[in-house]
Amino acid sequence: MNISVIGSGGWGTAVAVMLAKKGYNIKLWSWVQEETDRLNHDRENKEFLPGIAFPDNILCTHDVKLCCEDADLIITAAPSPATRSTAKTLAPYIRSGQRMVNISKGLEHDTLKRLSEVYEEEIPQADISVMSGPSHAEEVARALPTTNVVASKDVKTAEYIQDILMGENFRIYTSTDIKGVELGGALKNVIALCAGISDGLGYGDNTKAALMTRGLAEIARLGAAMGANPATFMGLSGVGDLIVTCTSMHSRNRRAGILLGQGKSLEETLKEVHMVVEGVNTARAAYDLSKKYHIEMPIVEEANKILFEGKNAREAVLSLMTREKKGE
């Protein structure tokens, strides 16, 4: 079986390595030829996943046509700001009905669209699915037990992808709730950023537990208003992903939040993290969606004020704690 992974960041690389170890022929696509050359020479991704050797059956390439022409499955792992440009690049080479699964998490800020919607707009001939769940690239690459969920419009497509990805260290569940799976994976990054801010401020476990619980309530309210199944947010792509992203130092969103809580500017934070921080990209879109659907999301609102209006983080916490009293 031939599988192509589009995007050679940490997550794309980890999935490529995992699938190569299962014996599939893997093509790993990079945006620039120089990166492709470096990966082929080093046989590891020293920048995003150091110490993880590439199996011999991974071919790193910058040739999009080569990746698409004989692929039994195309896995897209482009960061959310690059999703549309990546889709446009792939579109001429995707055949009718070709199965694709997007494993990136986020929203397109300008349009407020989910990433699968972007792919569907640019590649209408493809069969688009999504995968999400609690899955740090560093742990998947080291073959630590991990579970995710694949969502497709057609359950048979979800089961096809499930069969490809499943292994003794990577368990896949299926769903047909694409909206819920994507929204949980995208919006939890904003809450994880806030959890990191709480850590950076020196607050404790009580504070973080409150943020996670009330943050999940905000995610579920918005998701339900947008047509997702509320039960999805109690699963792997909701509470599962929220837990791992809010509590682990593998999480770039949490690490970025810690720096913001310590008083660093957004510019300084992004420079130090040196990776895409999807929570920052998603925060504005989440706030705009809350207004569009008339959903109260106070944590998301305060996150935006910290990120883009310069509000002091301690004052933001005080604003949340002193809101009008209400029932849970």
PDB file of C-alpha atoms in Angstrom, residues 17-314:
ATOM      1  CA  VAL A  17       7.330   6.964  10.763  1.00  0.00           C
ATOM      2  CA  MET A  18       4.527   5.044  12.477  1.00  0.00           C
ATOM      3  CA  LEU A  19       3.027   3.895   9.182  1.00  0.00           C
ATOM      4  CA  ALA A  20       6.408   3.069   7.658  1.00  0.00           C
ATOM      5  CA  LYS A  21       7.041   0.736  10.583  1.00  0.00           C
ATOM      6  CA  LYS A  22       3.824  -1.051   9.629  1.00  0.00           C
ATOM      7  CA  GLY A  23       5.390  -1.799   6.263  1.00  0.00           C
ATOM      8  CA  TYR A  24       3.628   0.711   4.003  1.00  0.00           C
ATOM      9  CA  ASN A  25       5.464   2.606   1.280  1.00  0.00           C
ATOM     10  CA  ILE A  26       5.525   6.184   2.567  1.00  0.00           C
ATOM     11  CA  LYS A  27       6.145   9.444   0.723  1.00  0.00           C
ATOM     12  CA  LEU A  28       6.703  12.429   3.028  1.00  0.00           C
ATOM     13  CA  TRP A  29       6.192  15.762   1.256  1.00  0.00           C
ATOM     14  CA  SER A  30       7.918  18.996   2.273  1.00  0.00           C
ATOM     15  CA  TRP A  31       7.064  22.524   1.194  1.00  0.00           C
ATOM     16  CA  VAL A  32      10.617  23.362   0.083  1.00  0.00           C
ATOM     17  CA  GLN A  33      13.257  21.337  -1.731  1.00  0.00           C
ATOM     18  CA  GLU A  34      15.946  22.296   0.789  1.00  0.00           C
ATOM     19  CA  GLU A  35      13.985  20.660   3.603  1.00  0.00           C
ATOM     20  CA  THR A  36      13.426  17.555   1.494  1.00  0.00           C
ATOM     21  CA  ASP A  37      17.146  17.305   0.821  1.00  0.00           C
ATOM     22  CA  ARG A  38      17.924  17.732   4.511  1.00  0.00           C
ATOM     23  CA  LEU A  39      15.459  15.024   5.580  1.00  0.00           C
ATOM     24  CA  ASN A  40      16.759  12.586   2.990  1.00  0.00           C
ATOM     25  CA  HIS A  41      20.334  13.246   4.074  1.00  0.00           C
ATOM     26  CA  ASP A  42      19.782  13.140   7.852  1.00  0.00           C
ATOM     27  CA  ARG A  43      17.101  10.389   7.782  1.00  0.00           C
ATOM     28  CA  GLU A  44      15.440  12.122  10.729  1.00  0.00           C
ATOM     29  CA  ASN A  45      13.625  15.395  11.345  1.00  0.00           C
ATOM     30  CA  LYS A  46      16.226  17.100  13.513  1.00  0.00           C
ATOM     31  CA  GLU A  47      14.206  20.301  13.820  1.00  0.00           C
ATOM     32  CA  PHE A  48      10.813  18.950  14.929  1.00  0.00           C
ATOM     33  CA  LEU A  49      11.370  15.315  15.946  1.00  0.00           C
ATOM     34  CA  PRO A  50      15.047  14.786  16.795  1.00  0.00           C
ATOM     35  CA  GLY A  51      16.291  11.307  17.571  1.00  0.00           C
ATOM     36  CA  ILE A  52      13.587   9.458  15.596  1.00  0.00           C
ATOM     37  CA  ALA A  53      15.244   7.603  12.702  1.00  0.00           C
ATOM     38  CA  PHE A  54      13.399   7.252   9.393  1.00  0.00           C
ATOM     39  CA  PRO A  55      12.779   3.669   8.228  1.00  0.00           C
ATOM     40  CA  ASP A  56      14.123   2.887   4.751  1.00  0.00           C
ATOM     41  CA  ASN A  57      10.602   2.823   3.258  1.00  0.00           C
ATOM     42  CA  ILE A  58      10.097   6.588   3.752  1.00  0.00           C
ATOM     43  CA  LEU A  59      10.848   8.643   0.655  1.00  0.00           C
ATOM     44  CA  CYS A  60      11.063  12.382   1.295  1.00  0.00           C
ATOM     45  CA  THR A  61      10.023  14.398  -1.722  1.00  0.00           C
ATOM     46  CA  HIS A  62       8.942  17.828  -2.956  1.00  0.00           C
ATOM     47  CA  ASP A  63       7.127  16.342  -5.959  1.00  0.00           C
ATOM     48  CA  VAL A  64       3.370  16.709  -5.418  1.00  0.00           C
ATOM     49  CA  LYS A  65       2.419  14.688  -8.480  1.00  0.00           C
ATOM     50  CA  LEU A  66       4.596  11.788  -7.310  1.00  0.00           C
ATOM     51  CA  CYS A  67       2.833  11.842  -3.943  1.00  0.00           C
ATOM     52  CA  CYS A  68      -0.664  11.801  -5.392  1.00  0.00           C
ATOM     53  CA  GLU A  69      -0.557   9.616  -8.484  1.00  0.00           C
ATOM     54  CA  ASP A  70      -0.506   6.162  -6.852  1.00  0.00           C
ATOM     55  CA  ALA A  71      -1.526   6.957  -3.285  1.00  0.00           C
ATOM     56  CA  ASP A  72      -4.059   4.648  -1.641  1.00  0.00           C
ATOM     57  CA  LEU A  73      -4.435   7.294   1.072  1.00  0.00           C
ATOM     58  CA  ILE A  74      -3.249  10.897   1.352  1.00  0.00           C
ATOM     59  CA  ILE A  75      -2.731  12.265   4.856  1.00  0.00           C
ATOM     60  CA  THR A  76      -2.557  16.051   5.140  1.00  0.00           C
ATOM     61  CA  ALA A  77      -0.692  17.637   8.036  1.00  0.00           C
ATOM     62  CA  ALA A  78      -0.366  21.286   7.011  1.00  0.00           C
ATOM     63  CA  PRO A  79      -0.759  23.917   9.760  1.00  0.00           C
ATOM     64  CA  SER A  80      -4.070  25.755   9.596  1.00  0.00           C
ATOM     65  CA  PRO A  81      -2.707  28.982   8.020  1.00  0.00           C
ATOM     66  CA  ALA A  82      -1.232  26.908   5.169  1.00  0.00           C
ATOM     67  CA  THR A  83      -4.237  24.634   4.617  1.00  0.00           C
ATOM     68  CA  ARG A  84      -5.775  26.488   1.678  1.00  0.00           C
ATOM     69  CA  SER A  85      -2.474  26.977  -0.147  1.00  0.00           C
ATOM     70  CA  THR A  86      -1.654  23.297   0.395  1.00  0.00           C
ATOM     71  CA  ALA A  87      -5.058  22.276  -0.934  1.00  0.00           C
ATOM     72  CA  LYS A  88      -4.570  24.419  -4.038  1.00  0.00           C
ATOM     73  CA  THR A  89      -1.186  22.772  -4.604  1.00  0.00           C
ATOM     74  CA  LEU A  90      -2.668  19.267  -4.346  1.00  0.00           C
ATOM     75  CA  ALA A  91      -5.888  19.869  -6.290  1.00  0.00           C
ATOM     76  CA  PRO A  92      -4.617  19.313  -9.870  1.00  0.00           C
ATOM     77  CA  TYR A  93      -3.252  15.882  -8.980  1.00  0.00           C
ATOM     78  CA  ILE A  94      -6.114  14.418  -6.914  1.00  0.00           C
ATOM     79  CA  ARG A  95      -8.299  11.914  -8.760  1.00  0.00           C
ATOM     80  CA  SER A  96     -12.045  11.592  -8.285  1.00  0.00           C
ATOM     81  CA  GLY A  97     -12.931   9.752  -5.082  1.00  0.00           C
ATOM     82  CA  GLN A  98      -9.341   9.692  -3.805  1.00  0.00           C
ATOM     83  CA  ARG A  99      -9.358   9.278  -0.047  1.00  0.00           C
ATOM     84  CA  MET A 100      -7.717  11.999   2.031  1.00  0.00           C
ATOM     85  CA  VAL A 101      -7.600  12.417   5.799  1.00  0.00           C
ATOM     86  CA  ASN A 102      -6.618  15.700   7.405  1.00  0.00           C
ATOM     87  CA  ILE A 103      -4.815  15.349  10.734  1.00  0.00           C
ATOM     88  CA  SER A 104      -4.175  19.045  11.423  1.00  0.00           C
ATOM     89  CA  LYS A 105      -6.225  20.967  13.987  1.00  0.00           C
ATOM     90  CA  GLY A 106      -7.464  24.505  13.601  1.00  0.00           C
ATOM     91  CA  LEU A 107      -9.816  26.895  11.846  1.00  0.00           C
ATOM     92  CA  GLU A 108      -9.296  29.212   8.900  1.00  0.00           C
ATOM     93  CA  HIS A 109      -9.385  32.653  10.462  1.00  0.00           C
ATOM     94  CA  ASP A 110     -10.648  34.740   7.543  1.00  0.00           C
ATOM     95  CA  THR A 111     -13.560  32.450   6.614  1.00  0.00           C
ATOM     96  CA  LEU A 112     -14.158  30.722   9.994  1.00  0.00           C
ATOM     97  CA  LYS A 113     -14.262  27.426   8.106  1.00  0.00           C
ATOM     98  CA  ARG A 114     -13.179  24.073   9.457  1.00  0.00           C
ATOM     99  CA  LEU A 115     -10.107  22.690   7.702  1.00  0.00           C
ATOM    100  CA  SER A 116     -12.031  19.876   6.018  1.00  0.00           C
ATOM    101  CA  GLU A 117     -14.325  22.521   4.516  1.00  0.00           C
ATOM    102  CA  VAL A 118     -11.282  24.259   3.050  1.00  0.00           C
ATOM    103  CA  TYR A 119     -10.101  21.010   1.450  1.00  0.00           C
ATOM    104  CA  GLU A 120     -13.595  20.298   0.133  1.00  0.00           C
ATOM    105  CA  GLU A 121     -13.765  23.742  -1.475  1.00  0.00           C
ATOM    106  CA  GLU A 122     -10.389  23.428  -3.170  1.00  0.00           C
ATOM    107  CA  ILE A 123     -10.505  19.672  -3.938  1.00  0.00           C
ATOM    108  CA  PRO A 124     -14.206  18.856  -4.442  1.00  0.00           C
ATOM    109  CA  GLN A 125     -13.376  15.582  -6.207  1.00  0.00           C
ATOM    110  CA  ALA A 126     -11.716  14.086  -3.105  1.00  0.00           C
ATOM    111  CA  ASP A 127     -13.236  12.011  -0.292  1.00  0.00           C
ATOM    112  CA  ILE A 128     -12.219  14.062   2.783  1.00  0.00           C
ATOM    113  CA  SER A 129     -12.016  12.669   6.325  1.00  0.00           C
ATOM    114  CA  VAL A 130     -10.425  13.972   9.529  1.00  0.00           C
ATOM    115  CA  MET A 131      -8.484  12.486  12.433  1.00  0.00           C
ATOM    116  CA  SER A 132      -8.117  13.981  15.890  1.00  0.00           C
ATOM    117  CA  GLY A 133      -7.540  13.049  19.513  1.00  0.00           C
ATOM    118  CA  PRO A 134      -4.918  13.160  22.276  1.00  0.00           C
ATOM    119  CA  SER A 135      -1.767  12.501  20.281  1.00  0.00           C
ATOM    120  CA  HIS A 136       1.527  14.271  20.853  1.00  0.00           C
ATOM    121  CA  ALA A 137       3.878  13.631  17.933  1.00  0.00           C
ATOM    122  CA  GLU A 138       6.781  12.878  20.272  1.00  0.00           C
ATOM    123  CA  GLU A 139       4.908   9.971  21.868  1.00  0.00           C
ATOM    124  CA  VAL A 140       3.433   8.531  18.671  1.00  0.00           C
ATOM    125  CA  ALA A 141       6.892   8.494  17.091  1.00  0.00           C
ATOM    126  CA  ARG A 142       8.178   6.533  20.106  1.00  0.00           C
ATOM    127  CA  ALA A 143       5.329   4.002  19.726  1.00  0.00           C
ATOM    128  CA  LEU A 144       3.680   4.872  23.059  1.00  0.00           C
ATOM    129  CA  PRO A 145       0.044   3.699  23.217  1.00  0.00           C
ATOM    130  CA  THR A 146      -2.243   6.344  21.701  1.00  0.00           C
ATOM    131  CA  THR A 147      -5.899   6.486  20.650  1.00  0.00           C
ATOM    132  CA  ASN A 148      -7.520   8.772  18.070  1.00  0.00           C
ATOM    133  CA  VAL A 149     -10.818   9.045  16.210  1.00  0.00           C
ATOM    134  CA  VAL A 150     -11.341   9.209  12.441  1.00  0.00           C
ATOM    135  CA  ALA A 151     -14.492  10.947  11.223  1.00  0.00           C
ATOM    136  CA  SER A 152     -15.909  10.554   7.720  1.00  0.00           C
ATOM    137  CA  LYS A 153     -19.250  11.240   6.057  1.00  0.00           C
ATOM    138  CA  ASP A 154     -19.413   7.571   5.112  1.00  0.00           C
ATOM    139  CA  VAL A 155     -18.712   5.021   7.826  1.00  0.00           C
ATOM    140  CA  LYS A 156     -17.131   2.683   5.247  1.00  0.00           C
ATOM    141  CA  THR A 157     -14.495   5.329   4.493  1.00  0.00           C
ATOM    142  CA  ALA A 158     -13.851   5.777   8.214  1.00  0.00           C
ATOM    143  CA  GLU A 159     -13.413   2.017   8.583  1.00  0.00           C
ATOM    144  CA  TYR A 160     -11.052   1.909   5.574  1.00  0.00           C
ATOM    145  CA  ILE A 161      -8.811   4.518   7.219  1.00  0.00           C
ATOM    146  CA  GLN A 162      -9.190   2.806  10.596  1.00  0.00           C
ATOM    147  CA  ASP A 163      -7.850  -0.435   9.131  1.00  0.00           C
ATOM    148  CA  ILE A 164      -4.816   1.344   7.663  1.00  0.00           C
ATOM    149  CA  LEU A 165      -3.880   3.279  10.802  1.00  0.00           C
ATOM    150  CA  MET A 166      -4.660   0.741  13.521  1.00  0.00           C
ATOM    151  CA  GLY A 167      -1.780  -0.979  15.247  1.00  0.00           C
ATOM    152  CA  GLU A 168      -0.856  -2.371  18.627  1.00  0.00           C
ATOM    153  CA  ASN A 169       0.260   1.099  19.764  1.00  0.00           C
ATOM    154  CA  PHE A 170      -2.196   3.249  17.798  1.00  0.00           C
ATOM    155  CA  ARG A 171      -5.895   2.548  18.285  1.00  0.00           C
ATOM    156  CA  ILE A 172      -8.502   4.244  16.077  1.00  0.00           C
ATOM    157  CA  TYR A 173     -12.216   4.715  16.714  1.00  0.00           C
ATOM    158  CA  THR A 174     -14.643   5.844  14.002  1.00  0.00           C
ATOM    159  CA  SER A 175     -17.250   8.593  13.840  1.00  0.00           C
ATOM    160  CA  THR A 176     -19.454  10.332  11.312  1.00  0.00           C
ATOM    161  CA  ASP A 177     -19.467  13.623  13.268  1.00  0.00           C
ATOM    162  CA  ILE A 178     -16.836  15.520  11.297  1.00  0.00           C
ATOM    163  CA  LYS A 179     -17.937  18.869  12.751  1.00  0.00           C
ATOM    164  CA  GLY A 180     -17.624  17.737  16.343  1.00  0.00           C
ATOM    165  CA  VAL A 181     -14.284  16.002  15.868  1.00  0.00           C
ATOM    166  CA  GLU A 182     -12.785  19.026  14.119  1.00  0.00           C
ATOM    167  CA  LEU A 183     -14.205  21.643  16.473  1.00  0.00           C
ATOM    168  CA  GLY A 184     -13.016  19.776  19.557  1.00  0.00           C
ATOM    169  CA  GLY A 185      -9.513  19.469  18.149  1.00  0.00           C
ATOM    170  CA  ALA A 186      -9.358  23.113  17.120  1.00  0.00           C
ATOM    171  CA  LEU A 187     -10.976  24.883  20.050  1.00  0.00           C
ATOM    172  CA  LYS A 188      -9.188  22.987  22.810  1.00  0.00           C
ATOM    173  CA  ASN A 189      -5.970  24.712  21.724  1.00  0.00           C
ATOM    174  CA  VAL A 190      -7.369  28.035  22.910  1.00  0.00           C
ATOM    175  CA  ILE A 191      -8.199  26.541  26.308  1.00  0.00           C
ATOM    176  CA  ALA A 192      -4.738  24.934  26.495  1.00  0.00           C
ATOM    177  CA  LEU A 193      -3.184  28.336  25.858  1.00  0.00           C
ATOM    178  CA  CYS A 194      -5.197  29.666  28.805  1.00  0.00           C
ATOM    179  CA  ALA A 195      -4.133  26.726  30.979  1.00  0.00           C
ATOM    180  CA  GLY A 196      -0.526  27.613  30.199  1.00  0.00           C
ATOM    181  CA  ILE A 197      -1.161  31.243  31.108  1.00  0.00           C
ATOM    182  CA  SER A 198      -2.515  30.016  34.436  1.00  0.00           C
ATOM    183  CA  ASP A 199       0.685  28.023  34.991  1.00  0.00           C
ATOM    184  CA  GLY A 200       2.813  31.014  34.033  1.00  0.00           C
ATOM    185  CA  LEU A 201       0.969  33.146  36.574  1.00  0.00           C
ATOM    186  CA  GLY A 202       1.791  30.597  39.261  1.00  0.00           C
ATOM    187  CA  TYR A 203      -1.777  29.457  39.831  1.00  0.00           C
ATOM    188  CA  GLY A 204      -2.540  25.909  40.925  1.00  0.00           C
ATOM    189  CA  ASP A 205      -4.379  22.750  40.029  1.00  0.00           C
ATOM    190  CA  ASN A 206      -7.733  24.177  41.108  1.00  0.00           C
ATOM    191  CA  THR A 207      -7.428  26.975  38.581  1.00  0.00           C
ATOM    192  CA  LYS A 208      -6.434  24.675  35.750  1.00  0.00           C
ATOM    193  CA  ALA A 209      -9.226  22.216  36.513  1.00  0.00           C
ATOM    194  CA  ALA A 210     -11.729  25.076  36.432  1.00  0.00           C
ATOM    195  CA  LEU A 211     -10.363  26.351  33.118  1.00  0.00           C
ATOM    196  CA  MET A 212     -10.513  22.917  31.530  1.00  0.00           C
ATOM    197  CA  THR A 213     -14.031  22.186  32.763  1.00  0.00           C
ATOM    198  CA  ARG A 214     -15.550  25.554  31.901  1.00  0.00           C
ATOM    199  CA  GLY A 215     -13.544  25.648  28.669  1.00  0.00           C
ATOM    200  CA  LEU A 216     -15.030  22.314  27.629  1.00  0.00           C
ATOM    201  CA  ALA A 217     -18.490  23.724  28.357  1.00  0.00           C
ATOM    202  CA  GLU A 218     -17.752  26.631  25.995  1.00  0.00           C
ATOM    203  CA  ILE A 219     -16.519  24.276  23.268  1.00  0.00           C
ATOM    204  CA  ALA A 220     -19.574  22.039  23.585  1.00  0.00           C
ATOM    205  CA  ARG A 221     -22.008  24.991  23.525  1.00  0.00           C
ATOM    206  CA  LEU A 222     -20.505  26.375  20.334  1.00  0.00           C
ATOM    207  CA  GLY A 223     -20.242  22.935  18.745  1.00  0.00           C
ATOM    208  CA  ALA A 224     -23.892  22.150  19.427  1.00  0.00           C
ATOM    209  CA  ALA A 225     -24.937  25.506  17.960  1.00  0.00           C
ATOM    210  CA  MET A 226     -22.954  24.683  14.821  1.00  0.00           C
ATOM    211  CA  GLY A 227     -24.636  21.306  14.407  1.00  0.00           C
ATOM    212  CA  ALA A 228     -22.162  18.928  16.056  1.00  0.00           C
ATOM    213  CA  ASN A 229     -23.193  16.050  18.310  1.00  0.00           C
ATOM    214  CA  PRO A 230     -22.653  17.217  21.933  1.00  0.00           C
ATOM    215  CA  ALA A 231     -21.579  13.681  22.900  1.00  0.00           C
ATOM    216  CA  THR A 232     -18.537  13.983  20.636  1.00  0.00           C
ATOM    217  CA  PHE A 233     -17.004  16.510  23.016  1.00  0.00           C
ATOM    218  CA  MET A 234     -17.033  13.903  25.786  1.00  0.00           C
ATOM    219  CA  GLY A 235     -14.810  11.660  23.650  1.00  0.00           C
ATOM    220  CA  LEU A 236     -11.231  11.510  22.431  1.00  0.00           C
ATOM    221  CA  SER A 237     -11.393  14.577  20.194  1.00  0.00           C
ATOM    222  CA  GLY A 238     -13.006  16.630  22.964  1.00  0.00           C
ATOM    223  CA  VAL A 239     -12.176  16.027  26.602  1.00  0.00           C
ATOM    224  CA  GLY A 240      -9.380  13.583  25.702  1.00  0.00           C
ATOM    225  CA  ASP A 241      -7.480  16.059  23.583  1.00  0.00           C
ATOM    226  CA  LEU A 242      -8.226  18.855  26.062  1.00  0.00           C
ATOM    227  CA  ILE A 243      -6.648  16.914  28.939  1.00  0.00           C
ATOM    228  CA  VAL A 244      -3.431  16.077  27.113  1.00  0.00           C
ATOM    229  CA  THR A 245      -2.984  19.565  25.653  1.00  0.00           C
ATOM    230  CA  CYS A 246      -3.633  21.410  28.912  1.00  0.00           C
ATOM    231  CA  THR A 247      -1.377  19.245  31.073  1.00  0.00           C
ATOM    232  CA  SER A 248       1.651  18.228  28.989  1.00  0.00           C
ATOM    233  CA  MET A 249       4.854  20.109  28.283  1.00  0.00           C
ATOM    234  CA  HIS A 250       4.796  18.498  24.845  1.00  0.00           C
ATOM    235  CA  SER A 251       1.974  20.949  24.105  1.00  0.00           C
ATOM    236  CA  ARG A 252       3.255  24.017  22.287  1.00  0.00           C
ATOM    237  CA  ASN A 253      -0.018  25.771  23.182  1.00  0.00           C
ATOM    238  CA  ARG A 254       0.551  25.238  26.885  1.00  0.00           C
ATOM    239  CA  ARG A 255       4.227  26.233  26.572  1.00  0.00           C
ATOM    240  CA  ALA A 256       3.233  29.418  24.775  1.00  0.00           C
ATOM    241  CA  GLY A 257       0.666  30.171  27.459  1.00  0.00           C
ATOM    242  CA  ILE A 258       3.253  29.764  30.202  1.00  0.00           C
ATOM    243  CA  LEU A 259       5.466  32.369  28.527  1.00  0.00           C
ATOM    244  CA  LEU A 260       2.527  34.759  28.149  1.00  0.00           C
ATOM    245  CA  GLY A 261       1.616  34.261  31.803  1.00  0.00           C
ATOM    246  CA  GLN A 262       5.189  35.075  32.755  1.00  0.00           C
ATOM    247  CA  GLY A 263       4.794  38.438  31.070  1.00  0.00           C
ATOM    248  CA  LYS A 264       6.329  37.897  27.641  1.00  0.00           C
ATOM    249  CA  SER A 265       4.746  39.516  24.613  1.00  0.00           C
ATOM    250  CA  LEU A 266       3.003  37.482  21.945  1.00  0.00           C
ATOM    251  CA  GLU A 267       5.854  38.196  19.539  1.00  0.00           C
ATOM    252  CA  GLU A 268       8.478  37.065  22.055  1.00  0.00           C
ATOM    253  CA  THR A 269       6.438  33.966  22.874  1.00  0.00           C
ATOM    254  CA  LEU A 270       6.021  32.813  19.299  1.00  0.00           C
ATOM    255  CA  LYS A 271       9.707  33.364  18.619  1.00  0.00           C
ATOM    256  CA  GLU A 272      10.726  31.274  21.635  1.00  0.00           C
ATOM    257  CA  VAL A 273       8.309  28.407  20.946  1.00  0.00           C
ATOM    258  CA  HIS A 274       9.573  28.300  17.335  1.00  0.00           C
ATOM    259  CA  MET A 275       6.591  26.242  16.128  1.00  0.00           C
ATOM    260  CA  VAL A 276       3.081  27.015  14.953  1.00  0.00           C
ATOM    261  CA  VAL A 277       0.898  27.742  18.005  1.00  0.00           C
ATOM    262  CA  GLU A 278      -2.554  26.841  16.742  1.00  0.00           C
ATOM    263  CA  GLY A 279      -4.266  28.270  19.831  1.00  0.00           C
ATOM    264  CA  VAL A 280      -3.197  31.746  18.784  1.00  0.00           C
ATOM    265  CA  ASN A 281      -4.406  31.196  15.210  1.00  0.00           C
ATOM    266  CA  THR A 282      -7.713  29.769  16.431  1.00  0.00           C
ATOM    267  CA  ALA A 283      -8.495  32.246  19.214  1.00  0.00           C
ATOM    268  CA  ARG A 284      -9.824  34.989  16.932  1.00  0.00           C
ATOM    269  CA  ALA A 285     -11.814  32.562  14.812  1.00  0.00           C
ATOM    270  CA  ALA A 286     -13.340  31.023  17.947  1.00  0.00           C
ATOM    271  CA  TYR A 287     -14.340  34.455  19.239  1.00  0.00           C
ATOM    272  CA  ASP A 288     -15.836  35.427  15.881  1.00  0.00           C
ATOM    273  CA  LEU A 289     -17.789  32.160  15.768  1.00  0.00           C
ATOM    274  CA  SER A 290     -19.141  32.800  19.268  1.00  0.00           C
ATOM    275  CA  LYS A 291     -20.525  36.124  18.075  1.00  0.00           C
ATOM    276  CA  LYS A 292     -21.884  34.636  14.858  1.00  0.00           C
ATOM    277  CA  TYR A 293     -23.794  31.931  16.720  1.00  0.00           C
ATOM    278  CA  HIS A 294     -24.612  34.089  19.787  1.00  0.00           C
ATOM    279  CA  ILE A 295     -22.812  31.748  22.181  1.00  0.00           C
ATOM    280  CA  GLU A 296     -21.330  32.972  25.449  1.00  0.00           C
ATOM    281  CA  MET A 297     -17.614  32.056  25.582  1.00  0.00           C
ATOM    282  CA  PRO A 298     -16.016  34.203  28.322  1.00  0.00           C
ATOM    283  CA  ILE A 299     -12.731  32.277  28.476  1.00  0.00           C
ATOM    284  CA  VAL A 300     -12.234  32.595  24.725  1.00  0.00           C
ATOM    285  CA  GLU A 301     -13.134  36.293  24.947  1.00  0.00           C
ATOM    286  CA  GLU A 302     -10.572  36.979  27.683  1.00  0.00           C
ATOM    287  CA  ALA A 303      -7.939  34.980  25.775  1.00  0.00           C
ATOM    288  CA  ASN A 304      -8.418  37.296  22.817  1.00  0.00           C
ATOM    289  CA  LYS A 305      -8.046  40.348  25.034  1.00  0.00           C
ATOM    290  CA  ILE A 306      -4.749  38.997  26.393  1.00  0.00           C
ATOM    291  CA  LEU A 307      -3.420  38.011  22.981  1.00  0.00           C
ATOM    292  CA  PHE A 308      -4.506  40.934  20.832  1.00  0.00           C
ATOM    293  CA  GLU A 309      -5.495  43.828  23.106  1.00  0.00           C
ATOM    294  CA  GLY A 310      -2.681  43.694  25.654  1.00  0.00           C
ATOM    295  CA  LYS A 311      -4.887  42.948  28.654  1.00  0.00           C
ATOM    296  CA  ASN A 312      -3.004  41.893  31.763  1.00  0.00           C
ATOM    297  CA  ALA A 313      -3.457  38.160  32.358  1.00  0.00           C
ATOM    298  CA  ARG A 314      -4.198  38.548  36.080  1.00  0.00           C
TER     299      ARG A 314
END
